[in-house]
Amino acid sequence: MKTQIKDFTKGNIGRQLIVFAAPLFLSNLMQVFYNMVDMYIVGQTLGKTGISAVSVGGDLCNLLTFIAIGFSNAGQVIIAKYVGAGEKRKIGSFTGTMFFFLSVSSVIVSILSIAFQDPLLRLMNTPESAYKLASEYSFVCMTGLFFIYGYNMVSAVLRGMGDSKHPFIFISLAAVTNLVLDIVFVVFLNMGTRGAALATVISQATSFIVCSVFLFIRRREFELEMTPSDFIHPKKEYLSDLIKLGIPMAIKLASVQISKLFVNSHINSYGIEVSAFSGIANKIASVSNLVSTAMNTAGSTLVGQNMAAGEEKRVKGVMRSLAYITLSISTLISVIFFLFQTEIIGFFADGDMSVVAVGDKFFPIAVLLFYAGAFRAIMNALLNGSGNYKVNFATALFDGIIMRLGLSLLFGIVFRMEYYGFWLGDALAGFTPFVIGLVFFFSGSWKKNLGTRKTDG
């Protein structure tokens, strides 16, 4: 039987990156698409109050996924290293350990987030007119965290083995399901933001179930040796590896998300128009991050496999290819946004000129965000793929806390640039991982993690 595991330790690096990243990009596009569907449909029915509610509620729920994404990304890197080192027999048992850990984590996070929902929304300076709707949206999303955690875990297992095509298929299913249910719940049943959140949870549950069934049915093609006990009794060795790498990655995501919530909470205090535009701006920025996130994920897998196989030259080749691709696409996106800025903002604001007017000065910020994402992807691939948890932790502290909070407060309050200053601080902080990664790369300390390929047998 032909194996479905992809070996990235040989072959054309540029082609491998593009072929592997393309489905990841489309998966991210689908993710943004159905988030935008929520915002657009709610905006059409409830106006700028609905947009603000989905924006704030969505920001809060995104924060709660930091454990899922952080530990899933860590699991992806570890699995990629098993592939590169020729230790594929460990993947099945490690998958069981990761599933156990993330399942328990999702239940704990759901309970805690529901208990502290109101204080969190108040902390974010949610506009009073949008508070009730934001509360309804976030509550429903919190109850469905298990499915979001589960989907991220199964997708990470597939990506670690070099399969990015099937996660795209499953997220596409979720996007279509979400679109249909949004129309049914929000437009026809008038369920408002609660309906939009319910559509999101059901679509995520559908994707998780289908993805899990697929992996189980095709487990032999992926050379997965699993037993039920792997999912009930996690192995200390694998749990230790997952926690050691997952905690810095989760903290990095959490600190960035918390600092962004801090920035957005100050922005929200400037009124409903600014809050609504901020939600739109975040969606525009998320589109630019599609490429950088896809290339970062693909690059992490390639770096992980080649690090484990001891392929130093190929690791450097991955970095060069990432630079060419991400910077070229960021330039293209900047040009498109420059040409159609008013039309893009007006589309989501449903022609509300009071919201569109807020974005008159946003273009320079957008360009900074686009390029920050590109530079961040290049070095995050090395930081994550090398498995260096200490540098990852340092990046988390500087990117999420010191730089983003520091620069936002400096420009927004000290320099009295108001909400524009908070945007500027957020954008400039995005270059932090690149600077840290550059020092890490030229120091050569990443080479200490180079391994030697083995053969299963």
mmCIF file of C-alpha atoms in Angstrom, residues 161-426:
data_model
loop_
_atom_site.group_PDB
_atom_site.id
_atom_site.type_symbol
_atom_site.label_atom_id
_atom_site.label_comp_id
_atom_site.label_asym_id
_atom_site.label_seq_id
_atom_site.Cartn_x
_atom_site.Cartn_y
_atom_site.Cartn_z
ATOM 1 C CA MET A 161 2.839 14.111 7.665
ATOM 2 C CA GLY A 162 2.832 16.433 4.661
ATOM 3 C CA ASP A 163 -0.888 16.326 3.818
ATOM 4 C CA SER A 164 -2.368 19.806 3.466
ATOM 5 C CA LYS A 165 -4.945 18.869 0.818
ATOM 6 C CA HIS A 166 -7.443 17.044 3.012
ATOM 7 C CA PRO A 167 -7.560 19.690 5.788
ATOM 8 C CA PHE A 168 -8.522 22.141 3.023
ATOM 9 C CA ILE A 169 -11.346 19.875 1.883
ATOM 10 C CA PHE A 170 -12.674 19.597 5.432
ATOM 11 C CA ILE A 171 -12.508 23.329 6.153
ATOM 12 C CA SER A 172 -14.254 23.966 2.816
ATOM 13 C CA LEU A 173 -17.058 21.729 4.024
ATOM 14 C CA ALA A 174 -17.214 23.822 7.191
ATOM 15 C CA ALA A 175 -17.312 27.073 5.187
ATOM 16 C CA VAL A 176 -20.201 25.923 2.998
ATOM 17 C CA THR A 177 -22.072 24.612 6.037
ATOM 18 C CA ASN A 178 -21.517 27.913 7.847
ATOM 19 C CA LEU A 179 -22.764 29.977 4.896
ATOM 20 C CA VAL A 180 -25.969 27.968 4.577
ATOM 21 C CA LEU A 181 -26.636 27.991 8.327
ATOM 22 C CA ASP A 182 -25.882 31.732 8.599
ATOM 23 C CA ILE A 183 -28.564 32.436 6.025
ATOM 24 C CA VAL A 184 -31.025 30.104 7.764
ATOM 25 C CA PHE A 185 -30.356 31.214 11.353
ATOM 26 C CA VAL A 186 -29.686 34.934 10.881
ATOM 27 C CA VAL A 187 -31.761 35.915 7.841
ATOM 28 C CA PHE A 188 -34.756 33.574 7.975
ATOM 29 C CA LEU A 189 -34.994 32.724 11.697
ATOM 30 C CA ASN A 190 -33.834 36.176 12.910
ATOM 31 C CA MET A 191 -31.503 34.647 15.528
ATOM 32 C CA GLY A 192 -29.010 37.521 15.236
ATOM 33 C CA THR A 193 -25.486 37.083 16.545
ATOM 34 C CA ARG A 194 -26.506 33.949 18.459
ATOM 35 C CA GLY A 195 -27.468 32.350 15.151
ATOM 36 C CA ALA A 196 -24.179 33.364 13.522
ATOM 37 C CA ALA A 197 -22.209 31.796 16.376
ATOM 38 C CA LEU A 198 -24.335 28.629 16.290
ATOM 39 C CA ALA A 199 -23.665 28.303 12.561
ATOM 40 C CA THR A 200 -19.922 28.552 13.258
ATOM 41 C CA VAL A 201 -19.983 25.884 15.983
ATOM 42 C CA ILE A 202 -22.049 23.423 13.939
ATOM 43 C CA SER A 203 -19.795 23.878 10.905
ATOM 44 C CA GLN A 204 -16.676 23.278 13.031
ATOM 45 C CA ALA A 205 -18.253 20.157 14.551
ATOM 46 C CA THR A 206 -19.061 18.821 11.087
ATOM 47 C CA SER A 207 -15.506 19.408 9.904
ATOM 48 C CA PHE A 208 -13.974 17.774 13.000
ATOM 49 C CA ILE A 209 -16.129 14.645 12.757
ATOM 50 C CA VAL A 210 -15.510 14.132 9.034
ATOM 51 C CA CYS A 211 -11.773 14.797 9.438
ATOM 52 C CA SER A 212 -11.494 12.297 12.310
ATOM 53 C CA VAL A 213 -13.384 9.588 10.426
ATOM 54 C CA PHE A 214 -11.127 10.118 7.399
ATOM 55 C CA LEU A 215 -7.949 9.773 9.456
ATOM 56 C CA PHE A 216 -9.240 6.596 11.111
ATOM 57 C CA ILE A 217 -10.276 4.954 7.835
ATOM 58 C CA ARG A 218 -6.987 5.867 6.104
ATOM 59 C CA ARG A 219 -4.739 5.198 9.115
ATOM 60 C CA ARG A 220 -2.818 2.387 7.382
ATOM 61 C CA GLU A 221 -1.933 4.615 4.430
ATOM 62 C CA PHE A 222 -0.526 7.125 6.907
ATOM 63 C CA GLU A 223 1.300 4.322 8.731
ATOM 64 C CA LEU A 224 -0.496 5.132 11.986
ATOM 65 C CA GLU A 225 -0.200 2.443 14.639
ATOM 66 C CA MET A 226 -2.802 3.400 17.258
ATOM 67 C CA THR A 227 -4.685 1.620 20.029
ATOM 68 C CA PRO A 228 -7.636 2.880 22.130
ATOM 69 C CA SER A 229 -5.337 3.095 25.158
ATOM 70 C CA ASP A 230 -3.248 5.748 23.362
ATOM 71 C CA PHE A 231 -6.248 8.101 23.589
ATOM 72 C CA ILE A 232 -7.036 7.318 27.236
ATOM 73 C CA HIS A 233 -3.619 6.836 28.805
ATOM 74 C CA PRO A 234 -1.171 9.420 27.406
ATOM 75 C CA LYS A 235 2.496 8.460 27.385
ATOM 76 C CA LYS A 236 4.673 10.645 29.611
ATOM 77 C CA GLU A 237 7.455 10.824 27.010
ATOM 78 C CA TYR A 238 5.170 12.244 24.315
ATOM 79 C CA LEU A 239 3.262 14.448 26.748
ATOM 80 C CA SER A 240 6.543 15.939 27.955
ATOM 81 C CA ASP A 241 7.677 16.719 24.392
ATOM 82 C CA LEU A 242 4.287 18.237 23.543
ATOM 83 C CA ILE A 243 4.176 20.417 26.651
ATOM 84 C CA LYS A 244 7.809 21.523 26.338
ATOM 85 C CA LEU A 245 7.265 22.884 22.813
ATOM 86 C CA GLY A 246 3.535 23.618 23.055
ATOM 87 C CA ILE A 247 3.626 25.939 26.059
ATOM 88 C CA PRO A 248 5.909 28.564 24.415
ATOM 89 C CA MET A 249 3.874 28.382 21.187
ATOM 90 C CA ALA A 250 0.594 28.723 23.082
ATOM 91 C CA ILE A 251 1.969 31.566 25.201
ATOM 92 C CA LYS A 252 3.187 33.303 22.051
ATOM 93 C CA LEU A 253 -0.260 33.092 20.477
ATOM 94 C CA ALA A 254 -2.003 34.031 23.720
ATOM 95 C CA SER A 255 0.257 36.992 24.450
ATOM 96 C CA VAL A 256 -0.182 38.326 20.926
ATOM 97 C CA GLN A 257 -3.951 37.846 21.107
ATOM 98 C CA ILE A 258 -4.202 39.373 24.594
ATOM 99 C CA SER A 259 -2.119 42.355 23.534
ATOM 100 C CA LYS A 260 -4.342 42.766 20.462
ATOM 101 C CA LEU A 261 -7.404 42.641 22.707
ATOM 102 C CA PHE A 262 -5.766 45.337 24.832
ATOM 103 C CA VAL A 263 -5.194 47.464 21.742
ATOM 104 C CA ASN A 264 -8.737 46.860 20.483
ATOM 105 C CA SER A 265 -10.229 47.637 23.896
ATOM 106 C CA HIS A 266 -8.665 51.115 23.723
ATOM 107 C CA ILE A 267 -9.804 51.506 20.121
ATOM 108 C CA ASN A 268 -13.361 50.482 21.106
ATOM 109 C CA SER A 269 -13.443 53.323 23.631
ATOM 110 C CA TYR A 270 -13.431 55.854 20.766
ATOM 111 C CA GLY A 271 -17.022 55.036 19.790
ATOM 112 C CA ILE A 272 -19.130 52.650 17.735
ATOM 113 C CA GLU A 273 -17.856 53.913 14.341
ATOM 114 C CA VAL A 274 -14.218 53.360 15.291
ATOM 115 C CA SER A 275 -15.074 49.988 16.857
ATOM 116 C CA ALA A 276 -16.927 48.892 13.716
ATOM 117 C CA PHE A 277 -14.076 49.987 11.436
ATOM 118 C CA SER A 278 -11.570 48.251 13.685
ATOM 119 C CA GLY A 279 -13.474 45.013 13.143
ATOM 120 C CA ILE A 280 -13.337 45.538 9.384
ATOM 121 C CA ALA A 281 -9.637 46.454 9.534
ATOM 122 C CA ASN A 282 -8.892 43.265 11.460
ATOM 123 C CA LYS A 283 -10.588 41.238 8.744
ATOM 124 C CA ILE A 284 -8.573 43.040 6.048
ATOM 125 C CA ALA A 285 -5.374 42.324 7.970
ATOM 126 C CA SER A 286 -6.401 38.692 8.378
ATOM 127 C CA VAL A 287 -6.630 38.346 4.602
ATOM 128 C CA SER A 288 -3.015 39.499 4.289
ATOM 129 C CA ASN A 289 -2.053 36.960 6.933
ATOM 130 C CA LEU A 290 -3.459 34.132 4.825
ATOM 131 C CA VAL A 291 -0.268 33.879 2.812
ATOM 132 C CA SER A 292 2.116 34.406 5.726
ATOM 133 C CA THR A 293 0.315 31.859 7.913
ATOM 134 C CA ALA A 294 0.225 29.284 5.121
ATOM 135 C CA MET A 295 3.908 29.772 4.315
ATOM 136 C CA ASN A 296 4.815 29.704 8.010
ATOM 137 C CA THR A 297 2.939 26.419 8.513
ATOM 138 C CA ALA A 298 4.413 24.854 5.383
ATOM 139 C CA GLY A 299 7.875 26.168 6.207
ATOM 140 C CA SER A 300 7.685 24.794 9.756
ATOM 141 C CA THR A 301 6.963 21.308 8.420
ATOM 142 C CA LEU A 302 9.799 21.466 5.880
ATOM 143 C CA VAL A 303 12.223 22.893 8.439
ATOM 144 C CA GLY A 304 11.146 20.284 11.003
ATOM 145 C CA GLN A 305 11.711 17.351 8.647
ATOM 146 C CA ASN A 306 15.047 18.649 7.376
ATOM 147 C CA MET A 307 16.286 19.585 10.850
ATOM 148 C CA ALA A 308 15.578 16.035 12.045
ATOM 149 C CA ALA A 309 17.307 14.609 8.957
ATOM 150 C CA GLY A 310 20.380 16.834 9.458
ATOM 151 C CA GLU A 311 19.872 18.697 6.154
ATOM 152 C CA GLU A 312 21.375 22.102 7.026
ATOM 153 C CA LYS A 313 21.571 23.356 3.426
ATOM 154 C CA ARG A 314 17.921 22.531 2.792
ATOM 155 C CA VAL A 315 16.872 24.397 5.932
ATOM 156 C CA LYS A 316 18.592 27.530 4.582
ATOM 157 C CA GLY A 317 16.980 26.892 1.207
ATOM 158 C CA VAL A 318 13.558 26.865 2.848
ATOM 159 C CA MET A 319 14.278 30.288 4.388
ATOM 160 C CA ARG A 320 15.305 31.798 1.039
ATOM 161 C CA SER A 321 12.270 30.423 -0.766
ATOM 162 C CA LEU A 322 9.971 31.718 1.959
ATOM 163 C CA ALA A 323 11.445 35.216 1.592
ATOM 164 C CA TYR A 324 10.944 35.321 -2.189
ATOM 165 C CA ILE A 325 7.362 34.107 -2.047
ATOM 166 C CA THR A 326 5.970 36.018 0.948
ATOM 167 C CA LEU A 327 7.505 39.404 0.107
ATOM 168 C CA SER A 328 6.340 39.226 -3.507
ATOM 169 C CA ILE A 329 2.765 38.473 -2.502
ATOM 170 C CA SER A 330 2.728 41.168 0.206
ATOM 171 C CA THR A 331 3.689 43.721 -2.434
ATOM 172 C CA LEU A 332 0.844 42.564 -4.677
ATOM 173 C CA ILE A 333 -1.691 42.751 -1.832
ATOM 174 C CA SER A 334 -0.534 46.281 -0.941
ATOM 175 C CA VAL A 335 -1.101 47.466 -4.510
ATOM 176 C CA ILE A 336 -4.586 45.925 -4.642
ATOM 177 C CA PHE A 337 -5.597 47.508 -1.333
ATOM 178 C CA PHE A 338 -4.243 50.896 -2.443
ATOM 179 C CA LEU A 339 -6.395 50.786 -5.580
ATOM 180 C CA PHE A 340 -9.625 49.565 -3.957
ATOM 181 C CA GLN A 341 -9.430 50.711 -0.328
ATOM 182 C CA THR A 342 -12.705 52.670 -0.249
ATOM 183 C CA GLU A 343 -14.653 49.951 -2.062
ATOM 184 C CA ILE A 344 -13.368 47.200 0.257
ATOM 185 C CA ILE A 345 -14.198 49.103 3.443
ATOM 186 C CA GLY A 346 -17.556 50.274 2.094
ATOM 187 C CA PHE A 347 -18.536 46.702 1.231
ATOM 188 C CA PHE A 348 -18.370 45.560 4.853
ATOM 189 C CA ALA A 349 -19.754 48.807 6.283
ATOM 190 C CA ASP A 350 -22.790 48.555 3.967
ATOM 191 C CA GLY A 351 -22.114 52.070 2.690
ATOM 192 C CA ASP A 352 -22.097 53.668 6.165
ATOM 193 C CA MET A 353 -19.866 56.668 5.431
ATOM 194 C CA SER A 354 -19.300 57.405 9.121
ATOM 195 C CA VAL A 355 -17.472 54.065 9.330
ATOM 196 C CA VAL A 356 -15.713 54.479 5.971
ATOM 197 C CA ALA A 357 -14.430 57.920 7.030
ATOM 198 C CA VAL A 358 -12.567 56.390 9.981
ATOM 199 C CA GLY A 359 -10.401 54.444 7.532
ATOM 200 C CA ASP A 360 -9.077 57.431 5.574
ATOM 201 C CA LYS A 361 -5.646 57.163 7.233
ATOM 202 C CA PHE A 362 -5.488 53.370 7.391
ATOM 203 C CA PHE A 363 -3.500 52.576 4.203
ATOM 204 C CA PRO A 364 0.046 53.081 5.653
ATOM 205 C CA ILE A 365 -0.932 50.887 8.605
ATOM 206 C CA ALA A 366 -2.243 48.226 6.242
ATOM 207 C CA VAL A 367 1.047 48.136 4.306
ATOM 208 C CA LEU A 368 2.996 47.718 7.550
ATOM 209 C CA LEU A 369 0.683 44.874 8.561
ATOM 210 C CA PHE A 370 1.080 43.162 5.173
ATOM 211 C CA TYR A 371 4.888 43.222 5.281
ATOM 212 C CA ALA A 372 5.069 42.389 8.985
ATOM 213 C CA GLY A 373 3.176 39.193 8.205
ATOM 214 C CA ALA A 374 5.610 38.302 5.431
ATOM 215 C CA PHE A 375 8.754 38.872 7.501
ATOM 216 C CA ARG A 376 7.200 37.098 10.478
ATOM 217 C CA ALA A 377 6.462 33.974 8.414
ATOM 218 C CA ILE A 378 10.078 33.634 7.297
ATOM 219 C CA MET A 379 11.548 33.487 10.778
ATOM 220 C CA ASN A 380 8.640 31.781 12.542
ATOM 221 C CA ALA A 381 9.184 28.797 10.255
ATOM 222 C CA LEU A 382 12.727 28.482 11.612
ATOM 223 C CA LEU A 383 11.781 29.210 15.233
ATOM 224 C CA ASN A 384 8.936 26.684 15.192
ATOM 225 C CA GLY A 385 10.513 24.078 12.930
ATOM 226 C CA SER A 386 13.739 23.941 14.926
ATOM 227 C CA GLY A 387 11.769 23.161 18.075
ATOM 228 C CA ASN A 388 13.722 25.685 20.157
ATOM 229 C CA TYR A 389 11.230 26.353 22.952
ATOM 230 C CA LYS A 390 13.424 28.911 24.765
ATOM 231 C CA VAL A 391 13.642 31.273 21.786
ATOM 232 C CA ASN A 392 9.928 30.752 21.129
ATOM 233 C CA PHE A 393 9.191 31.801 24.696
ATOM 234 C CA ALA A 394 11.371 34.910 24.377
ATOM 235 C CA THR A 395 9.577 35.815 21.153
ATOM 236 C CA ALA A 396 6.239 35.455 22.928
ATOM 237 C CA LEU A 397 7.230 37.910 25.635
ATOM 238 C CA PHE A 398 8.717 40.521 23.307
ATOM 239 C CA ASP A 399 6.144 40.298 20.507
ATOM 240 C CA GLY A 400 2.980 39.938 22.528
ATOM 241 C CA ILE A 401 3.695 41.925 25.644
ATOM 242 C CA ILE A 402 6.703 44.233 25.596
ATOM 243 C CA MET A 403 6.599 45.569 22.034
ATOM 244 C CA ARG A 404 2.883 45.561 21.184
ATOM 245 C CA LEU A 405 1.708 46.963 24.503
ATOM 246 C CA GLY A 406 4.669 49.321 24.791
ATOM 247 C CA LEU A 407 4.464 50.774 21.287
ATOM 248 C CA SER A 408 0.665 51.038 21.334
ATOM 249 C CA LEU A 409 0.681 52.967 24.603
ATOM 250 C CA LEU A 410 3.586 55.112 23.398
ATOM 251 C CA PHE A 411 1.917 56.205 20.162
ATOM 252 C CA GLY A 412 -1.696 56.102 21.313
ATOM 253 C CA ILE A 413 -1.447 57.828 24.695
ATOM 254 C CA VAL A 414 2.003 59.381 25.211
ATOM 255 C CA PHE A 415 2.145 60.865 21.683
ATOM 256 C CA ARG A 416 -1.652 61.452 21.754
ATOM 257 C CA MET A 417 -2.221 59.841 18.370
ATOM 258 C CA GLU A 418 -5.392 58.185 19.734
ATOM 259 C CA TYR A 419 -6.737 55.140 17.854
ATOM 260 C CA TYR A 420 -4.301 55.714 14.962
ATOM 261 C CA GLY A 421 -1.417 55.400 17.426
ATOM 262 C CA PHE A 422 -2.752 52.085 18.687
ATOM 263 C CA TRP A 423 -2.963 50.819 15.089
ATOM 264 C CA LEU A 424 0.608 51.959 14.438
ATOM 265 C CA GLY A 425 1.988 50.301 17.572
ATOM 266 C CA ASP A 426 0.243 47.038 16.716
#
